Amino acid sequence: MGVLDEHGILEENQVLVGNGSIRGKVLICRSPCYDSGDIQIAEAVSKQDLPFYNSLNNSLVFSAKGNRPLADMLAGGDLDGDEFYVIVRCSRAFCR
C-alpha cells in the first residue's frame, strides 16, 4: 500500500519499499496499467536513512517532493489505499 513521506525526508523519485531491505533502482506500477508510461523507475532507499518509518513493513513510501507526485504518474494513483507493484532486479549481492 502506498503512503506519503509526510516528514519530507525522501528526495524526488525516491521510495522506501517494505522493510527497507530493497535498495537501488526499482520499477513501480499500479494495477490497472494501461500504458507503458504507467510504469516508473524510482530509487529505493534504506530504512536506516528514515528512522520515522521503522514501524512500516508492508508499505511503499513515496516522496512528497517534485513537480508531480510519483504515485500520480502510476495510472493516476492517489495514495488512498492503492496497491502498487515493485519489480526489483535481482543481483548476487541481494539474492542470498
PDB file of C-alpha atoms in Angstrom:
ATOM      1  CA  MET A   1       0.000   0.000   0.000  1.00  0.00           C
ATOM      2  CA  GLY A   2       1.353   3.430  -0.889  1.00  0.00           C
ATOM      3  CA  VAL A   3       1.808   6.209   1.668  1.00  0.00           C
ATOM      4  CA  LEU A   4       3.291   9.714   1.539  1.00  0.00           C
ATOM      5  CA  ASP A   5       6.592  10.747   3.135  1.00  0.00           C
ATOM      6  CA  GLU A   6       4.974  13.305   5.404  1.00  0.00           C
ATOM      7  CA  HIS A   7       8.323  14.154   7.023  1.00  0.00           C
ATOM      8  CA  GLY A   8       9.811  15.321   3.707  1.00  0.00           C
ATOM      9  CA  ILE A   9      12.941  13.181   4.006  1.00  0.00           C
ATOM     10  CA  LEU A  10      12.790  11.413   0.638  1.00  0.00           C
ATOM     11  CA  GLU A  11      14.026  13.292  -2.413  1.00  0.00           C
ATOM     12  CA  GLU A  12      12.180  13.366  -5.731  1.00  0.00           C
ATOM     13  CA  ASN A  13      11.843   9.846  -7.279  1.00  0.00           C
ATOM     14  CA  GLN A  14      12.986   8.126  -4.078  1.00  0.00           C
ATOM     15  CA  VAL A  15      10.861   5.486  -2.354  1.00  0.00           C
ATOM     16  CA  LEU A  16      11.093   3.274   0.696  1.00  0.00           C
ATOM     17  CA  VAL A  17       9.993  -0.269  -0.077  1.00  0.00           C
ATOM     18  CA  GLY A  18       8.598  -2.508   2.672  1.00  0.00           C
ATOM     19  CA  ASN A  19      11.080  -3.153   5.427  1.00  0.00           C
ATOM     20  CA  GLY A  20      13.817  -1.125   3.715  1.00  0.00           C
ATOM     21  CA  SER A  21      15.962  -4.073   2.637  1.00  0.00           C
ATOM     22  CA  ILE A  22      15.432  -3.262  -1.053  1.00  0.00           C
ATOM     23  CA  ARG A  23      17.843  -0.618  -2.353  1.00  0.00           C
ATOM     24  CA  GLY A  24      18.693   0.711  -5.789  1.00  0.00           C
ATOM     25  CA  LYS A  25      16.690   1.112  -8.985  1.00  0.00           C
ATOM     26  CA  VAL A  26      13.206  -0.425  -8.987  1.00  0.00           C
ATOM     27  CA  LEU A  27      10.248  -0.420 -11.375  1.00  0.00           C
ATOM     28  CA  ILE A  28       6.931   0.580  -9.842  1.00  0.00           C
ATOM     29  CA  CYS A  29       3.459   0.168 -11.314  1.00  0.00           C
ATOM     30  CA  ARG A  30      -0.132   0.049 -10.171  1.00  0.00           C
ATOM     31  CA  SER A  31      -2.912  -2.121 -11.498  1.00  0.00           C
ATOM     32  CA  PRO A  32      -4.510  -1.497 -13.881  1.00  0.00           C
ATOM     33  CA  CYS A  33      -1.545  -0.445 -16.001  1.00  0.00           C
ATOM     34  CA  TYR A  34      -2.986   0.991 -19.215  1.00  0.00           C
ATOM     35  CA  ASP A  35       0.136   2.476 -20.783  1.00  0.00           C
ATOM     36  CA  SER A  36       3.891   1.985 -20.642  1.00  0.00           C
ATOM     37  CA  GLY A  37       4.043   5.458 -19.052  1.00  0.00           C
ATOM     38  CA  ASP A  38       2.227   3.981 -16.052  1.00  0.00           C
ATOM     39  CA  ILE A  39       5.467   2.197 -15.123  1.00  0.00           C
ATOM     40  CA  GLN A  40       8.115   4.376 -13.479  1.00  0.00           C
ATOM     41  CA  ILE A  41      11.712   3.910 -12.345  1.00  0.00           C
ATOM     42  CA  ALA A  42      12.485   5.014  -8.803  1.00  0.00           C
ATOM     43  CA  GLU A  43      15.399   4.812  -6.384  1.00  0.00           C
ATOM     44  CA  ALA A  44      14.689   2.626  -3.355  1.00  0.00           C
ATOM     45  CA  VAL A  45      16.476   3.782  -0.205  1.00  0.00           C
ATOM     46  CA  SER A  46      17.354   2.012   3.028  1.00  0.00           C
ATOM     47  CA  LYS A  47      15.200   2.347   6.121  1.00  0.00           C
ATOM     48  CA  GLN A  48      18.352   3.286   8.078  1.00  0.00           C
ATOM     49  CA  ASP A  49      18.067   6.731   6.472  1.00  0.00           C
ATOM     50  CA  LEU A  50      14.427   7.041   7.556  1.00  0.00           C
ATOM     51  CA  PRO A  51      14.010   6.337  11.287  1.00  0.00           C
ATOM     52  CA  PHE A  52      10.444   7.711  11.266  1.00  0.00           C
ATOM     53  CA  TYR A  53       9.302   4.701   9.230  1.00  0.00           C
ATOM     54  CA  ASN A  54      10.638   1.828  11.344  1.00  0.00           C
ATOM     55  CA  SER A  55       7.124   0.575  12.072  1.00  0.00           C
ATOM     56  CA  LEU A  56       6.109   0.302   8.383  1.00  0.00           C
ATOM     57  CA  ASN A  57       6.641  -3.147   6.903  1.00  0.00           C
ATOM     58  CA  ASN A  58       4.212  -3.660   4.031  1.00  0.00           C
ATOM     59  CA  SER A  59       4.144  -0.145   2.636  1.00  0.00           C
ATOM     60  CA  LEU A  60       5.646   1.825  -0.195  1.00  0.00           C
ATOM     61  CA  VAL A  61       6.606   5.331   0.973  1.00  0.00           C
ATOM     62  CA  PHE A  62       6.585   7.946  -1.810  1.00  0.00           C
ATOM     63  CA  SER A  63       8.451  11.254  -1.781  1.00  0.00           C
ATOM     64  CA  ALA A  64       6.426  14.443  -1.354  1.00  0.00           C
ATOM     65  CA  LYS A  65       8.946  16.418  -3.425  1.00  0.00           C
ATOM     66  CA  GLY A  66       8.842  17.217  -7.140  1.00  0.00           C
ATOM     67  CA  ASN A  67       6.501  18.856  -9.637  1.00  0.00           C
ATOM     68  CA  ARG A  68       4.215  15.834  -9.993  1.00  0.00           C
ATOM     69  CA  PRO A  69       3.778  13.068  -7.423  1.00  0.00           C
ATOM     70  CA  LEU A  70       5.271   9.747  -8.495  1.00  0.00           C
ATOM     71  CA  ALA A  71       2.122   7.904  -7.391  1.00  0.00           C
ATOM     72  CA  ASP A  72       0.041  10.063  -9.774  1.00  0.00           C
ATOM     73  CA  MET A  73       2.271   9.002 -12.682  1.00  0.00           C
ATOM     74  CA  LEU A  74       1.352   5.377 -11.976  1.00  0.00           C
ATOM     75  CA  ALA A  75      -2.072   5.160 -13.660  1.00  0.00           C
ATOM     76  CA  GLY A  76      -3.379   8.017 -11.518  1.00  0.00           C
ATOM     77  CA  GLY A  77      -2.589   6.526  -8.110  1.00  0.00           C
ATOM     78  CA  ASP A  78      -3.561   8.821  -5.260  1.00  0.00           C
ATOM     79  CA  LEU A  79      -2.441   7.009  -2.077  1.00  0.00           C
ATOM     80  CA  ASP A  80      -5.955   6.300  -0.846  1.00  0.00           C
ATOM     81  CA  GLY A  81      -5.424   2.575  -0.403  1.00  0.00           C
ATOM     82  CA  ASP A  82      -3.939   1.839  -3.823  1.00  0.00           C
ATOM     83  CA  GLU A  83      -1.764  -1.237  -4.095  1.00  0.00           C
ATOM     84  CA  PHE A  84       1.479  -0.893  -6.009  1.00  0.00           C
ATOM     85  CA  TYR A  85       3.809  -3.455  -7.547  1.00  0.00           C
ATOM     86  CA  VAL A  86       7.572  -3.181  -7.151  1.00  0.00           C
ATOM     87  CA  ILE A  87       9.861  -5.029  -9.533  1.00  0.00           C
ATOM     88  CA  VAL A  88      13.431  -5.486  -8.353  1.00  0.00           C
ATOM     89  CA  ARG A  89      16.396  -6.550 -10.421  1.00  0.00           C
ATOM     90  CA  CYS A  90      17.930  -9.407  -8.516  1.00  0.00           C
ATOM     91  CA  SER A  91      21.686  -9.270  -8.167  1.00  0.00           C
ATOM     92  CA  ARG A  92      24.117 -11.593  -6.424  1.00  0.00           C
ATOM     93  CA  ALA A  93      24.532  -9.165  -3.545  1.00  0.00           C
ATOM     94  CA  PHE A  94      20.760  -9.025  -2.962  1.00  0.00           C
ATOM     95  CA  CYS A  95      19.714 -12.636  -3.598  1.00  0.00           C
ATOM     96  CA  ARG A  96      21.475 -14.690  -0.960  1.00  0.00           C
TER      97      ARG A  96
END
